[in-house]
PDB file of C-alpha atoms and ligand atoms in Angstrom:
ATOM      1  CA  UNK A   1      29.878   6.363 -16.738  1.00 81.00           C
ATOM      2  CA  UNK A   2      32.681   7.444 -18.893  1.00 95.00           C
ATOM      3  CA  UNK A   3      33.930   6.527 -22.347  1.00 95.00           C
ATOM      4  CA  UNK A   4      37.240   5.094 -22.051  1.00 95.00           C
ATOM      5  CA  UNK A   5      39.624   6.309 -24.832  1.00 94.00           C
ATOM      6  CA  UNK A   6      42.996   4.785 -24.862  1.00 92.00           C
ATOM      7  CA  UNK A   7      43.263   4.338 -20.931  1.00 94.00           C
ATOM      8  CA  UNK A   8      41.517   7.594 -20.066  1.00 97.00           C
ATOM      9  CA  UNK A   9      37.759   7.827 -19.173  1.00 98.00           C
ATOM     10  CA  UNK A  10      36.063  10.933 -20.749  1.00 98.00           C
ATOM     11  CA  UNK A  11      32.640  12.376 -19.597  1.00 98.00           C
ATOM     12  CA  UNK A  12      30.552  12.458 -22.494  1.00 97.00           C
ATOM     13  CA  UNK A  13      28.878  15.954 -22.222  1.00 97.00           C
ATOM     14  CA  UNK A  14      28.768  19.172 -24.444  1.00 97.00           C
ATOM     15  CA  UNK A  15      29.958  22.460 -23.137  1.00 98.00           C
ATOM     16  CA  UNK A  16      26.576  23.473 -21.712  1.00 98.00           C
ATOM     17  CA  UNK A  17      26.391  20.162 -19.322  1.00 98.00           C
ATOM     18  CA  UNK A  18      29.873  20.620 -18.621  1.00 98.00           C
ATOM     19  CA  UNK A  19      29.633  23.847 -17.220  1.00 98.00           C
ATOM     20  CA  UNK A  20      26.207  23.050 -15.357  1.00 98.00           C
ATOM     21  CA  UNK A  21      28.086  19.972 -13.714  1.00 98.00           C
ATOM     22  CA  UNK A  22      31.019  22.338 -12.746  1.00 98.00           C
ATOM     23  CA  UNK A  23      28.548  24.518 -10.997  1.00 98.00           C
ATOM     24  CA  UNK A  24      26.882  21.798  -9.070  1.00 98.00           C
ATOM     25  CA  UNK A  25      30.398  20.821  -7.885  1.00 98.00           C
ATOM     26  CA  UNK A  26      30.807  24.207  -6.438  1.00 98.00           C
ATOM     27  CA  UNK A  27      28.072  23.027  -4.064  1.00 97.00           C
ATOM     28  CA  UNK A  28      30.197  20.149  -2.494  1.00 97.00           C
ATOM     29  CA  UNK A  29      32.202  20.835   0.744  1.00 94.00           C
ATOM     30  CA  UNK A  30      35.643  19.543  -0.907  1.00 95.00           C
ATOM     31  CA  UNK A  31      37.375  20.904  -3.582  1.00 98.00           C
ATOM     32  CA  UNK A  32      37.005  19.034  -7.216  1.00 98.00           C
ATOM     33  CA  UNK A  33      39.260  19.188 -10.140  1.00 98.00           C
ATOM     34  CA  UNK A  34      38.797  19.266 -13.762  1.00 98.00           C
ATOM     35  CA  UNK A  35      41.088  18.020 -16.488  1.00 98.00           C
ATOM     36  CA  UNK A  36      40.946  18.762 -20.248  1.00 98.00           C
ATOM     37  CA  UNK A  37      43.094  16.255 -22.023  1.00 97.00           C
ATOM     38  CA  UNK A  38      43.756  16.449 -25.684  1.00 94.00           C
ATOM     39  CA  UNK A  39      45.593  13.812 -27.933  1.00 93.00           C
ATOM     40  CA  UNK A  40      48.992  14.725 -26.908  1.00 92.00           C
ATOM     41  CA  UNK A  41      48.145  14.395 -23.100  1.00 94.00           C
ATOM     42  CA  UNK A  42      46.553  11.122 -23.960  1.00 94.00           C
ATOM     43  CA  UNK A  43      49.736   9.778 -25.519  1.00 94.00           C
ATOM     44  CA  UNK A  44      51.577  11.281 -22.218  1.00 94.00           C
ATOM     45  CA  UNK A  45      49.065   9.392 -20.030  1.00 96.00           C
ATOM     46  CA  UNK A  46      49.716   6.200 -22.056  1.00 93.00           C
ATOM     47  CA  UNK A  47      53.321   6.526 -21.396  1.00 93.00           C
ATOM     48  CA  UNK A  48      52.968   7.871 -17.878  1.00 97.00           C
ATOM     49  CA  UNK A  49      50.925   5.754 -15.238  1.00 97.00           C
ATOM     50  CA  UNK A  50      51.093   8.215 -12.610  1.00 98.00           C
ATOM     51  CA  UNK A  51      49.832  10.880 -14.927  1.00 98.00           C
ATOM     52  CA  UNK A  52      47.080   8.661 -16.187  1.00 98.00           C
ATOM     53  CA  UNK A  53      45.892   7.936 -12.592  1.00 98.00           C
ATOM     54  CA  UNK A  54      45.550  11.694 -11.750  1.00 98.00           C
ATOM     55  CA  UNK A  55      43.667  12.180 -14.929  1.00 98.00           C
ATOM     56  CA  UNK A  56      41.552   9.469 -14.154  1.00 98.00           C
ATOM     57  CA  UNK A  57      40.729  10.556 -10.715  1.00 98.00           C
ATOM     58  CA  UNK A  58      39.625  14.003 -11.758  1.00 98.00           C
ATOM     59  CA  UNK A  59      35.975  15.019 -10.914  1.00 98.00           C
ATOM     60  CA  UNK A  60      35.357  15.671 -14.805  1.00 98.00           C
ATOM     61  CA  UNK A  61      37.484  14.830 -17.823  1.00 98.00           C
ATOM     62  CA  UNK A  62      36.706  16.906 -20.882  1.00 98.00           C
ATOM     63  CA  UNK A  63      37.762  16.100 -24.632  1.00 97.00           C
ATOM     64  CA  UNK A  64      39.953  19.233 -25.474  1.00 95.00           C
ATOM     65  CA  UNK A  65      40.852  18.410 -28.971  1.00 88.00           C
ATOM     66  CA  UNK A  66      39.511  17.028 -32.291  1.00 90.00           C
ATOM     67  CA  UNK A  67      41.803  14.223 -32.091  1.00 93.00           C
ATOM     68  CA  UNK A  68      40.252  12.815 -28.958  1.00 96.00           C
ATOM     69  CA  UNK A  69      36.977  13.230 -30.434  1.00 96.00           C
ATOM     70  CA  UNK A  70      38.182  11.219 -33.780  1.00 94.00           C
ATOM     71  CA  UNK A  71      39.721   8.573 -31.467  1.00 95.00           C
ATOM     72  CA  UNK A  72      36.269   7.957 -29.693  1.00 96.00           C
ATOM     73  CA  UNK A  73      34.786   7.529 -33.071  1.00 96.00           C
ATOM     74  CA  UNK A  74      37.048   5.095 -34.431  1.00 95.00           C
ATOM     75  CA  UNK A  75      36.806   3.245 -31.122  1.00 94.00           C
ATOM     76  CA  UNK A  76      32.946   3.225 -31.680  1.00 94.00           C
ATOM     77  CA  UNK A  77      32.703   5.191 -28.173  1.00 95.00           C
ATOM     78  CA  UNK A  78      31.650   8.695 -29.579  1.00 96.00           C
ATOM     79  CA  UNK A  79      31.849  11.758 -27.684  1.00 97.00           C
ATOM     80  CA  UNK A  80      29.098  14.265 -28.079  1.00 95.00           C
ATOM     81  CA  UNK A  81      31.520  16.994 -28.735  1.00 94.00           C
ATOM     82  CA  UNK A  82      35.100  18.527 -28.470  1.00 95.00           C
ATOM     83  CA  UNK A  83      35.247  20.731 -25.276  1.00 97.00           C
ATOM     84  CA  UNK A  84      38.066  22.925 -25.566  1.00 95.00           C
ATOM     85  CA  UNK A  85      39.405  24.080 -22.131  1.00 96.00           C
ATOM     86  CA  UNK A  86      39.295  27.865 -22.937  1.00 96.00           C
ATOM     87  CA  UNK A  87      35.868  27.709 -24.040  1.00 96.00           C
ATOM     88  CA  UNK A  88      34.620  25.614 -21.016  1.00 98.00           C
ATOM     89  CA  UNK A  89      36.389  28.278 -18.570  1.00 98.00           C
ATOM     90  CA  UNK A  90      34.557  31.206 -20.615  1.00 98.00           C
ATOM     91  CA  UNK A  91      31.230  29.684 -20.567  1.00 98.00           C
ATOM     92  CA  UNK A  92      31.443  28.657 -16.916  1.00 98.00           C
ATOM     93  CA  UNK A  93      32.783  32.285 -15.988  1.00 98.00           C
ATOM     94  CA  UNK A  94      29.700  33.655 -18.051  1.00 98.00           C
ATOM     95  CA  UNK A  95      27.315  31.634 -16.148  1.00 98.00           C
ATOM     96  CA  UNK A  96      28.773  32.645 -12.658  1.00 98.00           C
ATOM     97  CA  UNK A  97      28.219  35.965 -13.202  1.00 98.00           C
ATOM     98  CA  UNK A  98      25.866  37.996 -10.740  1.00 97.00           C
ATOM     99  CA  UNK A  99      25.631  34.651  -8.462  1.00 97.00           C
ATOM    100  CA  UNK A 100      28.152  35.750  -6.094  1.00 97.00           C
ATOM    101  CA  UNK A 101      30.477  33.190  -7.171  1.00 98.00           C
ATOM    102  CA  UNK A 102      34.268  33.966  -7.507  1.00 98.00           C
ATOM    103  CA  UNK A 103      37.459  32.779  -9.708  1.00 98.00           C
ATOM    104  CA  UNK A 104      40.820  32.835  -8.875  1.00 98.00           C
ATOM    105  CA  UNK A 105      43.458  32.970 -11.915  1.00 98.00           C
ATOM    106  CA  UNK A 106      46.730  31.042 -11.302  1.00 98.00           C
ATOM    107  CA  UNK A 107      49.467  30.346 -13.737  1.00 98.00           C
ATOM    108  CA  UNK A 108      51.454  31.855 -16.523  1.00 98.00           C
ATOM    109  CA  UNK A 109      54.237  34.360 -16.758  1.00 98.00           C
ATOM    110  CA  UNK A 110      54.133  37.314 -14.238  1.00 98.00           C
ATOM    111  CA  UNK A 111      51.749  39.991 -15.355  1.00 98.00           C
ATOM    112  CA  UNK A 112      49.516  37.472 -17.570  1.00 98.00           C
ATOM    113  CA  UNK A 113      46.905  36.507 -14.929  1.00 98.00           C
ATOM    114  CA  UNK A 114      46.513  40.347 -14.044  1.00 98.00           C
ATOM    115  CA  UNK A 115      45.726  41.256 -17.606  1.00 98.00           C
ATOM    116  CA  UNK A 116      43.636  38.355 -18.209  1.00 98.00           C
ATOM    117  CA  UNK A 117      41.823  39.561 -15.166  1.00 98.00           C
ATOM    118  CA  UNK A 118      41.588  42.979 -16.516  1.00 98.00           C
ATOM    119  CA  UNK A 119      40.048  41.585 -20.110  1.00 98.00           C
ATOM    120  CA  UNK A 120      37.729  39.168 -18.318  1.00 98.00           C
ATOM    121  CA  UNK A 121      36.495  41.609 -16.204  1.00 98.00           C
ATOM    122  CA  UNK A 122      35.566  43.987 -18.993  1.00 98.00           C
ATOM    123  CA  UNK A 123      34.045  40.972 -21.054  1.00 98.00           C
ATOM    124  CA  UNK A 124      32.065  39.534 -17.688  1.00 98.00           C
ATOM    125  CA  UNK A 125      31.297  42.584 -15.769  1.00 98.00           C
ATOM    126  CA  UNK A 126      29.214  40.350 -13.183  1.00 97.00           C
ATOM    127  CA  UNK A 127      32.234  38.108 -12.529  1.00 98.00           C
ATOM    128  CA  UNK A 128      34.007  38.365  -9.130  1.00 98.00           C
ATOM    129  CA  UNK A 129      37.822  37.798  -9.706  1.00 98.00           C
ATOM    130  CA  UNK A 130      39.047  37.335  -6.148  1.00 98.00           C
ATOM    131  CA  UNK A 131      42.874  36.968  -6.843  1.00 98.00           C
ATOM    132  CA  UNK A 132      45.521  36.278  -9.265  1.00 98.00           C
ATOM    133  CA  UNK A 133      49.149  34.623  -9.358  1.00 98.00           C
ATOM    134  CA  UNK A 134      51.594  33.876 -11.684  1.00 98.00           C
ATOM    135  CA  UNK A 135      52.912  30.312 -12.175  1.00 98.00           C
ATOM    136  CA  UNK A 136      56.584  30.578 -11.637  1.00 98.00           C
ATOM    137  CA  UNK A 137      57.288  29.654  -8.104  1.00 96.00           C
ATOM    138  CA  UNK A 138      59.704  27.729  -5.935  1.00 96.00           C
ATOM    139  CA  UNK A 139      57.600  27.155  -3.018  1.00 97.00           C
ATOM    140  CA  UNK A 140      53.737  26.752  -3.422  1.00 95.00           C
ATOM    141  CA  UNK A 141      52.888  27.438   0.278  1.00 97.00           C
ATOM    142  CA  UNK A 142      52.155  31.018   0.181  1.00 98.00           C
ATOM    143  CA  UNK A 143      50.315  30.728  -2.922  1.00 98.00           C
ATOM    144  CA  UNK A 144      47.984  28.215  -1.445  1.00 98.00           C
ATOM    145  CA  UNK A 145      47.594  30.567   1.279  1.00 98.00           C
ATOM    146  CA  UNK A 146      46.684  33.335  -0.898  1.00 98.00           C
ATOM    147  CA  UNK A 147      44.150  31.049  -2.481  1.00 98.00           C
ATOM    148  CA  UNK A 148      42.734  30.047   0.892  1.00 98.00           C
ATOM    149  CA  UNK A 149      42.022  33.319   1.954  1.00 98.00           C
ATOM    150  CA  UNK A 150      40.452  34.293  -1.209  1.00 98.00           C
ATOM    151  CA  UNK A 151      38.154  31.163  -1.050  1.00 98.00           C
ATOM    152  CA  UNK A 152      37.375  30.952  -4.974  1.00 98.00           C
ATOM    153  CA  UNK A 153      34.514  29.047  -6.327  1.00 98.00           C
ATOM    154  CA  UNK A 154      36.606  28.234  -9.248  1.00 98.00           C
ATOM    155  CA  UNK A 155      40.593  28.097  -9.425  1.00 98.00           C
ATOM    156  CA  UNK A 156      42.192  28.075 -12.892  1.00 98.00           C
ATOM    157  CA  UNK A 157      45.608  26.199 -12.768  1.00 98.00           C
ATOM    158  CA  UNK A 158      47.493  27.150 -15.868  1.00 98.00           C
ATOM    159  CA  UNK A 159      50.780  25.557 -15.319  1.00 98.00           C
ATOM    160  CA  UNK A 160      50.940  23.600 -18.463  1.00 96.00           C
ATOM    161  CA  UNK A 161      50.621  19.768 -18.607  1.00 96.00           C
ATOM    162  CA  UNK A 162      51.458  17.791 -16.478  1.00 97.00           C
ATOM    163  CA  UNK A 163      52.518  20.219 -13.833  1.00 98.00           C
ATOM    164  CA  UNK A 164      48.809  21.691 -13.293  1.00 98.00           C
ATOM    165  CA  UNK A 165      47.459  18.025 -13.163  1.00 98.00           C
ATOM    166  CA  UNK A 166      50.024  16.945 -10.411  1.00 98.00           C
ATOM    167  CA  UNK A 167      49.578  20.138  -8.676  1.00 98.00           C
ATOM    168  CA  UNK A 168      45.755  19.836  -8.561  1.00 98.00           C
ATOM    169  CA  UNK A 169      45.783  16.490  -7.213  1.00 98.00           C
ATOM    170  CA  UNK A 170      48.540  16.885  -4.726  1.00 98.00           C
ATOM    171  CA  UNK A 171      46.852  20.185  -3.338  1.00 98.00           C
ATOM    172  CA  UNK A 172      43.123  19.115  -3.363  1.00 96.00           C
ATOM    173  CA  UNK A 173      42.956  18.583   0.291  1.00 97.00           C
ATOM    174  CA  UNK A 174      44.919  21.604   1.217  1.00 97.00           C
ATOM    175  CA  UNK A 175      42.723  24.022  -0.890  1.00 98.00           C
ATOM    176  CA  UNK A 176      39.875  26.171   0.003  1.00 97.00           C
ATOM    177  CA  UNK A 177      38.730  26.223  -3.441  1.00 98.00           C
ATOM    178  CA  UNK A 178      35.501  24.650  -4.675  1.00 98.00           C
ATOM    179  CA  UNK A 179      36.531  23.659  -8.547  1.00 98.00           C
ATOM    180  CA  UNK A 180      39.819  23.616 -10.117  1.00 98.00           C
ATOM    181  CA  UNK A 181      40.411  23.326 -13.823  1.00 98.00           C
ATOM    182  CA  UNK A 182      43.859  22.644 -15.401  1.00 98.00           C
ATOM    183  CA  UNK A 183      43.561  24.878 -18.437  1.00 98.00           C
ATOM    184  CA  UNK A 184      47.168  24.930 -20.003  1.00 95.00           C
ATOM    185  CA  UNK A 185      47.707  28.240 -21.885  1.00 94.00           C
ATOM    186  CA  UNK A 186      44.366  29.591 -21.218  1.00 97.00           C
ATOM    187  CA  UNK A 187      45.495  32.677 -19.292  1.00 98.00           C
ATOM    188  CA  UNK A 188      47.823  33.542 -22.125  1.00 97.00           C
ATOM    189  CA  UNK A 189      44.583  33.581 -24.608  1.00 96.00           C
ATOM    190  CA  UNK A 190      42.393  35.541 -22.048  1.00 98.00           C
ATOM    191  CA  UNK A 191      45.117  38.160 -21.762  1.00 98.00           C
ATOM    192  CA  UNK A 192      45.693  38.392 -25.516  1.00 96.00           C
ATOM    193  CA  UNK A 193      49.277  37.313 -25.225  1.00 94.00           C
ATOM    194  CA  UNK A 194      48.411  34.257 -27.537  1.00 89.00           C
ATOM    195  CA  UNK A 195      45.854  34.141 -30.201  1.00 86.00           C
ATOM    196  CA  UNK A 196      43.314  31.320 -30.819  1.00 88.00           C
ATOM    197  CA  UNK A 197      42.678  30.312 -34.066  1.00 91.00           C
ATOM    198  CA  UNK A 198      39.851  31.888 -36.076  1.00 92.00           C
ATOM    199  CA  UNK A 199      36.263  30.560 -35.660  1.00 91.00           C
ATOM    200  CA  UNK A 200      36.433  28.861 -39.243  1.00 93.00           C
ATOM    201  CA  UNK A 201      39.698  26.947 -38.267  1.00 92.00           C
ATOM    202  CA  UNK A 202      38.052  25.897 -35.110  1.00 89.00           C
ATOM    203  CA  UNK A 203      34.891  24.827 -36.752  1.00 88.00           C
ATOM    204  CA  UNK A 204      36.906  22.699 -39.526  1.00 89.00           C
ATOM    205  CA  UNK A 205      38.819  20.963 -36.750  1.00 86.00           C
ATOM    206  CA  UNK A 206      41.930  22.735 -37.664  1.00 90.00           C
ATOM    207  CA  UNK A 207      42.886  24.514 -34.456  1.00 88.00           C
ATOM    208  CA  UNK A 208      45.768  22.498 -34.041  1.00 87.00           C
ATOM    209  CA  UNK A 209      47.131  23.348 -37.460  1.00 90.00           C
ATOM    210  CA  UNK A 210      46.756  26.921 -36.668  1.00 91.00           C
ATOM    211  CA  UNK A 211      48.525  26.525 -33.570  1.00 88.00           C
ATOM    212  CA  UNK A 212      51.453  24.532 -35.163  1.00 90.00           C
ATOM    213  CA  UNK A 213      51.911  27.242 -38.041  1.00 91.00           C
ATOM    214  CA  UNK A 214      51.989  29.938 -35.242  1.00 89.00           C
ATOM    215  CA  UNK A 215      54.523  27.911 -33.072  1.00 89.00           C
ATOM    216  CA  UNK A 216      56.343  25.744 -35.387  1.00 91.00           C
ATOM    217  CA  UNK A 217      58.666  24.656 -32.237  1.00 90.00           C
ATOM    218  CA  UNK A 218      55.442  22.521 -31.027  1.00 87.00           C
ATOM    219  CA  UNK A 219      56.003  20.061 -34.018  1.00 87.00           C
ATOM    220  CA  UNK A 220      57.876  17.579 -31.762  1.00 85.00           C
ATOM    221  CA  UNK A 221      55.027  17.621 -29.282  1.00 83.00           C
ATOM    222  CA  UNK A 222      52.248  17.325 -31.923  1.00 84.00           C
ATOM    223  CA  UNK A 223      53.889  14.376 -33.329  1.00 86.00           C
ATOM    224  CA  UNK A 224      51.947  12.300 -30.829  1.00 88.00           C
ATOM    225  CA  UNK A 225      48.815  13.161 -32.418  1.00 87.00           C
ATOM    226  CA  UNK A 226      49.335  10.922 -35.333  1.00 90.00           C
ATOM    227  CA  UNK A 227      50.931   8.481 -33.340  1.00 90.00           C
ATOM    228  CA  UNK A 228      47.905   8.530 -30.938  1.00 91.00           C
ATOM    229  CA  UNK A 229      45.476   7.978 -34.055  1.00 91.00           C
ATOM    230  CA  UNK A 230      47.368   5.090 -35.332  1.00 90.00           C
ATOM    231  CA  UNK A 231      47.377   3.469 -31.912  1.00 91.00           C
ATOM    232  CA  UNK A 232      43.695   3.952 -32.000  1.00 92.00           C
ATOM    233  CA  UNK A 233      43.181   2.417 -35.168  1.00 92.00           C
ATOM    234  CA  UNK A 234      45.235  -0.481 -34.231  1.00 92.00           C
ATOM    235  CA  UNK A 235      43.374  -1.069 -30.904  1.00 91.00           C
ATOM    236  CA  UNK A 236      39.995  -0.967 -33.195  1.00 92.00           C
ATOM    237  CA  UNK A 237      41.493  -3.658 -35.595  1.00 92.00           C
ATOM    238  CA  UNK A 238      43.254  -5.960 -33.084  1.00 92.00           C
ATOM    239  CA  UNK A 239      40.375  -5.378 -30.331  1.00 83.00           C
ATOM    240  CA  UNK A 240      43.343  -5.007 -28.019  1.00 71.00           C
TER     241      UNK A 240
HETATM  242  N1  UDP B 301      53.546  27.657 -17.187  1.00 50.39           N
HETATM  243  C1  UDP B 301      53.456  28.114 -15.798  1.00 50.39           C
HETATM  244  N2  UDP B 301      54.629  27.521 -14.963  1.00 50.39           N
HETATM  245  C2  UDP B 301      55.599  26.822 -15.194  1.00 50.39           C
HETATM  246  C3  UDP B 301      55.320  26.313 -16.762  1.00 50.39           C
HETATM  247  C4  UDP B 301      54.471  26.738 -17.534  1.00 50.39           C
HETATM  248  O1  UDP B 301      52.682  29.103 -15.155  1.00 50.39           O
HETATM  249  O2  UDP B 301      56.213  26.350 -14.516  1.00 50.39           O
HETATM  250  C5  UDP B 301      52.581  28.333 -17.869  1.00 50.39           C
HETATM  251  C6  UDP B 301      53.040  29.051 -19.125  1.00 50.39           C
HETATM  252  O3  UDP B 301      53.465  30.421 -18.973  1.00 50.39           O
HETATM  253  C7  UDP B 301      51.847  28.828 -20.017  1.00 50.39           C
HETATM  254  C8  UDP B 301      51.114  27.867 -19.557  1.00 50.39           C
HETATM  255  O4  UDP B 301      51.648  27.348 -18.373  1.00 50.39           O
HETATM  256  O5  UDP B 301      51.071  29.857 -19.757  1.00 50.39           O
HETATM  257  C9  UDP B 301      51.320  26.369 -20.549  1.00 50.39           C
HETATM  258  O6  UDP B 301      50.910  26.871 -21.691  1.00 50.39           O
HETATM  259  P1  UDP B 301      50.951  25.527 -23.042  1.00 50.39           P
HETATM  260  O7  UDP B 301      50.255  26.459 -23.974  1.00 50.39           O
HETATM  261  O8  UDP B 301      52.479  25.285 -23.251  1.00 50.39           O
HETATM  262  O9  UDP B 301      49.952  24.760 -22.178  1.00 50.39           O
HETATM  263  P2  UDP B 301      49.854  23.044 -22.499  1.00 50.39           P
HETATM  264  O10 UDP B 301      49.751  22.812 -23.833  1.00 50.39           O
HETATM  265  O11 UDP B 301      50.815  22.478 -21.674  1.00 50.39           O
HETATM  266  O12 UDP B 301      48.550  22.631 -21.954  1.00 50.39           O
END
């Protein structure tokens, strides 16, 4: 049962539960996919029905952002906690160490996934990284073949929203991978190309502000955050 927030159903789980569910999904025959919408993405889903469907069809939907958690609170459908995509992936890879399970890193600019693999290997020595591929391609057939011969238990799909969500949903049945997770800029973070906000900012729920200061050009995209919150407050007041 999911908590519906502005048209999207979220799994009410903390990071520990989310990673345990992902591990369990790895035992299934077919591929599953996980999405991690933030308020910006919820707003996109509100405007684009196709995206909303793909997001709701995911096997797990995690609230990546304080905006979603606030929205849930306002609507009186509280979610246990924010589960940032990056943190989810790290915790999952940590748990996958020494289990024989492998991860494939797909996305970001050429070289970034390789650098991320290098850093992750150092941080999680017991992790098997079965391959990498950048996220700039015309034809994805060779990439699908590459992934299928690697047979990863976890496939990080970092192509940005909504490309990664559509890609996972479209290719789910062609892929010999167990769990896919659409994680936006996470490979940039793992590679050290993009820095995450310091822990204090994260704790205060101000990661978005830090990101805005670092990348002011995101202001246009981020303007959907207040729009989303107003919409949620309106929904609460009018009951619609
Ligand atoms: N990206 C990609 N292929 C594309 C477009 C984007 O691999 O065709 C990558 C981009 O290099 C970056 C990530 O997707 O690593 C998107 O990062 P962003 O922080 O913008 O993620 P979002 O906020 O969209 O989830």
